[in-house]
Amino acid sequence: MRDDNCIFCKIANGEIPTTTLYEDEDFRVILDLGPASKGHALILPKEHAANVYELPDEMAAKAFVLAKKMAKKLSDGLKSDGLNIVQNNGEPAGQTVFHFHMHLIPRYKGDKDSVRLTWDQGTLTEENKQEILEIFK
Ligand code: 5GP
Ligand code: ZN
């Protein structure tokens, strides 16, 4: 299924021009228009899924294999010092485009001020731990 109102459906399927690094029958890998760092790329499935929960298992598996391949090529080619694979689901998690995508963000020594992917460390309380363990029983 493709969503007529979804910009990433249009980009993934070649209806809107973009910088493509890789394409196959299921995915297009493009350069992010507002890169966090040099080489920031996005993996877009061609079929619409709003988020990871809607993504079919087969596509999820393929997406991660592709992410691994692209991450290696990007970081070797750009000689980056590290690379984050980021995937946001829902507005509070930072998702702004509601078509599943994975970010590949090459990292360079000293880029911490411009690429912020950290959080304040909290404390694992006994109450939270029990509540979470209950879900997985
Ligand atoms: P999200 O915040 O949803 O995880 O990530 C959306 C990403 O898509 C952002 O990093 C943003 O810069 C990028 N983006 C949004 N619109 C476009 C576009 O039209 N073309 C490209 N190449 N990237 C886009
Ligand atoms: Zn879409």
PDB file of C-alpha atoms and ligand atoms in Angstrom:
ATOM      1  CA  MET A   1       0.000   0.000   0.000  1.00  0.00           C
ATOM      2  CA  ARG A   2       1.165   3.504  -0.797  1.00  0.00           C
ATOM      3  CA  ASP A   3      -0.293   6.572   0.872  1.00  0.00           C
ATOM      4  CA  ASP A   4      -1.064   9.442  -1.533  1.00  0.00           C
ATOM      5  CA  ASN A   5      -0.580  12.007   1.223  1.00  0.00           C
ATOM      6  CA  CYS A   6       2.774  10.684   2.399  1.00  0.00           C
ATOM      7  CA  ILE A   7       5.924  12.494   1.269  1.00  0.00           C
ATOM      8  CA  PHE A   8       8.187   9.495   1.953  1.00  0.00           C
ATOM      9  CA  CYS A   9       5.927   7.268  -0.196  1.00  0.00           C
ATOM     10  CA  LYS A  10       6.467   9.746  -3.020  1.00  0.00           C
ATOM     11  CA  ILE A  11      10.221   9.967  -2.427  1.00  0.00           C
ATOM     12  CA  ALA A  12      10.666   6.208  -2.019  1.00  0.00           C
ATOM     13  CA  ASN A  13       8.786   5.542  -5.239  1.00  0.00           C
ATOM     14  CA  GLY A  14      10.610   8.173  -7.277  1.00  0.00           C
ATOM     15  CA  GLU A  15       7.729  10.671  -7.619  1.00  0.00           C
ATOM     16  CA  ILE A  16       9.761  13.390  -5.874  1.00  0.00           C
ATOM     17  CA  PRO A  17      13.426  13.817  -6.805  1.00  0.00           C
ATOM     18  CA  THR A  18      15.938  13.025  -4.102  1.00  0.00           C
ATOM     19  CA  THR A  19      19.558  11.998  -3.681  1.00  0.00           C
ATOM     20  CA  THR A  20      19.530   8.209  -3.868  1.00  0.00           C
ATOM     21  CA  LEU A  21      22.451   6.183  -2.530  1.00  0.00           C
ATOM     22  CA  TYR A  22      20.878   2.794  -3.096  1.00  0.00           C
ATOM     23  CA  GLU A  23      17.655   1.335  -4.423  1.00  0.00           C
ATOM     24  CA  ASP A  24      16.128  -2.131  -4.756  1.00  0.00           C
ATOM     25  CA  GLU A  25      12.580  -3.406  -5.172  1.00  0.00           C
ATOM     26  CA  ASP A  26      11.736  -2.853  -1.497  1.00  0.00           C
ATOM     27  CA  PHE A  27      13.782   0.147  -0.349  1.00  0.00           C
ATOM     28  CA  ARG A  28      15.330   3.456  -1.322  1.00  0.00           C
ATOM     29  CA  VAL A  29      18.208   4.882   0.706  1.00  0.00           C
ATOM     30  CA  ILE A  30      18.492   8.668   0.457  1.00  0.00           C
ATOM     31  CA  LEU A  31      20.447  11.542   1.915  1.00  0.00           C
ATOM     32  CA  ASP A  32      18.577  13.432   4.648  1.00  0.00           C
ATOM     33  CA  LEU A  33      17.766  17.024   3.593  1.00  0.00           C
ATOM     34  CA  GLY A  34      18.592  18.320   7.068  1.00  0.00           C
ATOM     35  CA  PRO A  35      21.585  16.177   7.979  1.00  0.00           C
ATOM     36  CA  ALA A  36      22.724  15.862  11.575  1.00  0.00           C
ATOM     37  CA  SER A  37      26.186  15.054  10.234  1.00  0.00           C
ATOM     38  CA  LYS A  38      27.991  14.472   6.930  1.00  0.00           C
ATOM     39  CA  GLY A  39      26.486  11.358   5.354  1.00  0.00           C
ATOM     40  CA  HIS A  40      23.202  11.293   7.335  1.00  0.00           C
ATOM     41  CA  ALA A  41      21.065   8.887   5.306  1.00  0.00           C
ATOM     42  CA  LEU A  42      17.550   7.492   5.542  1.00  0.00           C
ATOM     43  CA  ILE A  43      16.343   4.003   4.678  1.00  0.00           C
ATOM     44  CA  LEU A  44      12.798   4.146   3.315  1.00  0.00           C
ATOM     45  CA  PRO A  45      10.657   1.118   2.494  1.00  0.00           C
ATOM     46  CA  LYS A  46       8.700   1.621  -0.728  1.00  0.00           C
ATOM     47  CA  GLU A  47       5.499   0.320   0.856  1.00  0.00           C
ATOM     48  CA  HIS A  48       3.870   2.584   3.415  1.00  0.00           C
ATOM     49  CA  ALA A  49       4.060   1.658   7.092  1.00  0.00           C
ATOM     50  CA  ALA A  50       3.605   4.514   9.562  1.00  0.00           C
ATOM     51  CA  ASN A  51       6.010   3.092  12.117  1.00  0.00           C
ATOM     52  CA  VAL A  52       7.820  -0.058  13.248  1.00  0.00           C
ATOM     53  CA  TYR A  53       4.579  -1.598  14.575  1.00  0.00           C
ATOM     54  CA  GLU A  54       2.996  -1.485  11.108  1.00  0.00           C
ATOM     55  CA  LEU A  55       6.093  -2.754   9.332  1.00  0.00           C
ATOM     56  CA  PRO A  56       5.730  -6.375   8.156  1.00  0.00           C
ATOM     57  CA  ASP A  57       8.266  -8.740   9.776  1.00  0.00           C
ATOM     58  CA  GLU A  58       9.871  -9.563   6.445  1.00  0.00           C
ATOM     59  CA  MET A  59      10.510  -5.867   5.769  1.00  0.00           C
ATOM     60  CA  ALA A  60      11.829  -5.317   9.277  1.00  0.00           C
ATOM     61  CA  ALA A  61      14.346  -8.099   8.777  1.00  0.00           C
ATOM     62  CA  LYS A  62      15.384  -6.799   5.363  1.00  0.00           C
ATOM     63  CA  ALA A  63      15.640  -3.226   6.665  1.00  0.00           C
ATOM     64  CA  PHE A  64      18.158  -4.150   9.326  1.00  0.00           C
ATOM     65  CA  VAL A  65      20.307  -6.182   6.960  1.00  0.00           C
ATOM     66  CA  LEU A  66      20.302  -3.213   4.588  1.00  0.00           C
ATOM     67  CA  ALA A  67      21.098  -0.824   7.449  1.00  0.00           C
ATOM     68  CA  LYS A  68      24.124  -2.928   8.311  1.00  0.00           C
ATOM     69  CA  LYS A  69      25.356  -2.897   4.718  1.00  0.00           C
ATOM     70  CA  MET A  70      24.793   0.839   4.231  1.00  0.00           C
ATOM     71  CA  ALA A  71      26.320   1.707   7.605  1.00  0.00           C
ATOM     72  CA  LYS A  72      29.528  -0.101   6.690  1.00  0.00           C
ATOM     73  CA  LYS A  73      29.744   1.553   3.273  1.00  0.00           C
ATOM     74  CA  LEU A  74      29.045   5.023   4.670  1.00  0.00           C
ATOM     75  CA  SER A  75      31.448   4.823   7.565  1.00  0.00           C
ATOM     76  CA  ASP A  76      34.240   3.266   5.500  1.00  0.00           C
ATOM     77  CA  GLY A  77      33.731   5.753   2.669  1.00  0.00           C
ATOM     78  CA  LEU A  78      33.518   8.818   4.894  1.00  0.00           C
ATOM     79  CA  LYS A  79      36.046   7.508   7.419  1.00  0.00           C
ATOM     80  CA  SER A  80      33.652   8.319  10.238  1.00  0.00           C
ATOM     81  CA  ASP A  81      34.626   7.502  13.794  1.00  0.00           C
ATOM     82  CA  GLY A  82      31.255   5.950  14.673  1.00  0.00           C
ATOM     83  CA  LEU A  83      27.679   5.695  13.414  1.00  0.00           C
ATOM     84  CA  ASN A  84      24.249   5.750  15.032  1.00  0.00           C
ATOM     85  CA  ILE A  85      21.309   3.787  13.696  1.00  0.00           C
ATOM     86  CA  VAL A  86      18.203   5.631  14.910  1.00  0.00           C
ATOM     87  CA  GLN A  87      14.546   4.862  14.352  1.00  0.00           C
ATOM     88  CA  ASN A  88      11.800   7.036  15.858  1.00  0.00           C
ATOM     89  CA  ASN A  89       8.212   5.939  16.512  1.00  0.00           C
ATOM     90  CA  GLY A  90       5.629   8.539  17.531  1.00  0.00           C
ATOM     91  CA  GLU A  91       5.878  12.264  18.097  1.00  0.00           C
ATOM     92  CA  PRO A  92       7.254  12.095  21.666  1.00  0.00           C
ATOM     93  CA  ALA A  93      10.041   9.892  20.320  1.00  0.00           C
ATOM     94  CA  GLY A  94      10.949  12.524  17.733  1.00  0.00           C
ATOM     95  CA  GLN A  95       9.147  11.128  14.701  1.00  0.00           C
ATOM     96  CA  THR A  96       8.175  13.912  12.314  1.00  0.00           C
ATOM     97  CA  VAL A  97       7.480  11.940   9.126  1.00  0.00           C
ATOM     98  CA  PHE A  98       4.999   9.148   9.703  1.00  0.00           C
ATOM     99  CA  HIS A  99       6.391   6.667   7.204  1.00  0.00           C
ATOM    100  CA  PHE A 100       8.798   4.174   8.788  1.00  0.00           C
ATOM    101  CA  HIS A 101      12.440   5.076   8.235  1.00  0.00           C
ATOM    102  CA  MET A 102      15.812   4.360   9.743  1.00  0.00           C
ATOM    103  CA  HIS A 103      18.423   7.056  10.213  1.00  0.00           C
ATOM    104  CA  LEU A 104      22.073   6.272   9.570  1.00  0.00           C
ATOM    105  CA  ILE A 105      24.063   9.031  11.239  1.00  0.00           C
ATOM    106  CA  PRO A 106      27.831   8.893  10.791  1.00  0.00           C
ATOM    107  CA  ARG A 107      29.611  10.281  13.838  1.00  0.00           C
ATOM    108  CA  TYR A 108      32.858  12.161  14.004  1.00  0.00           C
ATOM    109  CA  LYS A 109      35.093  12.817  17.004  1.00  0.00           C
ATOM    110  CA  GLY A 110      34.059  16.079  18.644  1.00  0.00           C
ATOM    111  CA  ASP A 111      30.582  16.288  17.036  1.00  0.00           C
ATOM    112  CA  LYS A 112      28.699  15.911  20.348  1.00  0.00           C
ATOM    113  CA  ASP A 113      27.599  19.566  20.374  1.00  0.00           C
ATOM    114  CA  SER A 114      25.850  19.303  17.024  1.00  0.00           C
ATOM    115  CA  VAL A 115      24.546  15.720  17.192  1.00  0.00           C
ATOM    116  CA  ARG A 116      22.679  15.138  20.431  1.00  0.00           C
ATOM    117  CA  LEU A 117      21.437  11.601  20.948  1.00  0.00           C
ATOM    118  CA  THR A 118      21.986  11.297  24.671  1.00  0.00           C
ATOM    119  CA  TRP A 119      19.658  11.322  27.687  1.00  0.00           C
ATOM    120  CA  ASP A 120      19.856  11.893  31.421  1.00  0.00           C
ATOM    121  CA  GLN A 121      20.407   8.593  33.183  1.00  0.00           C
ATOM    122  CA  GLY A 122      17.584   7.783  35.600  1.00  0.00           C
ATOM    123  CA  THR A 123      17.273   5.063  38.248  1.00  0.00           C
ATOM    124  CA  LEU A 124      15.645   1.691  37.732  1.00  0.00           C
ATOM    125  CA  THR A 125      13.148   1.576  40.596  1.00  0.00           C
ATOM    126  CA  GLU A 126      11.834  -1.685  42.047  1.00  0.00           C
ATOM    127  CA  GLU A 127       8.260  -0.574  41.253  1.00  0.00           C
ATOM    128  CA  ASN A 128       9.056   0.083  37.589  1.00  0.00           C
ATOM    129  CA  LYS A 129      11.020  -3.117  37.295  1.00  0.00           C
ATOM    130  CA  GLN A 130       8.103  -5.198  38.640  1.00  0.00           C
ATOM    131  CA  GLU A 131       5.574  -3.403  36.411  1.00  0.00           C
ATOM    132  CA  ILE A 132       7.690  -4.086  33.326  1.00  0.00           C
ATOM    133  CA  LEU A 133       8.447  -7.692  34.229  1.00  0.00           C
ATOM    134  CA  GLU A 134       4.687  -8.245  34.633  1.00  0.00           C
ATOM    135  CA  ILE A 135       4.165  -7.311  30.951  1.00  0.00           C
ATOM    136  CA  PHE A 136       6.524 -10.054  29.823  1.00  0.00           C
ATOM    137  CA  LYS A 137       5.058 -12.830  31.977  1.00  0.00           C
TER     138      LYS A 137
HETATM  139  P1  5GP B   1      12.048  11.665  11.915  1.00  0.00           P
HETATM  140  O1  5GP B   1      12.153  12.904  12.787  1.00  0.00           O
HETATM  141  O2  5GP B   1      10.625  11.461  11.450  1.00  0.00           O
HETATM  142  O3  5GP B   1      12.651  10.445  12.507  1.00  0.00           O
HETATM  143  O4  5GP B   1      12.939  11.996  10.661  1.00  0.00           O
HETATM  144  C1  5GP B   1      12.508  12.658   9.540  1.00  0.00           C
HETATM  145  C2  5GP B   1      13.759  13.047   8.765  1.00  0.00           C
HETATM  146  O5  5GP B   1      13.400  13.283   7.429  1.00  0.00           O
HETATM  147  C3  5GP B   1      14.431  14.322   9.270  1.00  0.00           C
HETATM  148  O6  5GP B   1      15.788  14.033   9.588  1.00  0.00           O
HETATM  149  C4  5GP B   1      14.310  15.302   8.111  1.00  0.00           C
HETATM  150  O7  5GP B   1      15.449  16.096   7.955  1.00  0.00           O
HETATM  151  C5  5GP B   1      14.120  14.372   6.922  1.00  0.00           C
HETATM  152  N1  5GP B   1      13.299  14.902   5.851  1.00  0.00           N
HETATM  153  C6  5GP B   1      12.085  15.482   5.981  1.00  0.00           C
HETATM  154  N2  5GP B   1      11.586  15.811   4.766  1.00  0.00           N
HETATM  155  C7  5GP B   1      12.506  15.394   3.858  1.00  0.00           C
HETATM  156  C8  5GP B   1      12.560  15.440   2.428  1.00  0.00           C
HETATM  157  O8  5GP B   1      11.662  15.928   1.749  1.00  0.00           O
HETATM  158  N3  5GP B   1      13.649  14.894   1.830  1.00  0.00           N
HETATM  159  C9  5GP B   1      14.678  14.335   2.549  1.00  0.00           C
HETATM  160  N4  5GP B   1      15.714  13.840   1.859  1.00  0.00           N
HETATM  161  N5  5GP B   1      14.667  14.286   3.897  1.00  0.00           N
HETATM  162  C10 5GP B   1      13.587  14.804   4.531  1.00  0.00           C
HETATM  163 ZN    ZN B   2       4.365   6.558   3.173  1.00  0.00          ZN
END
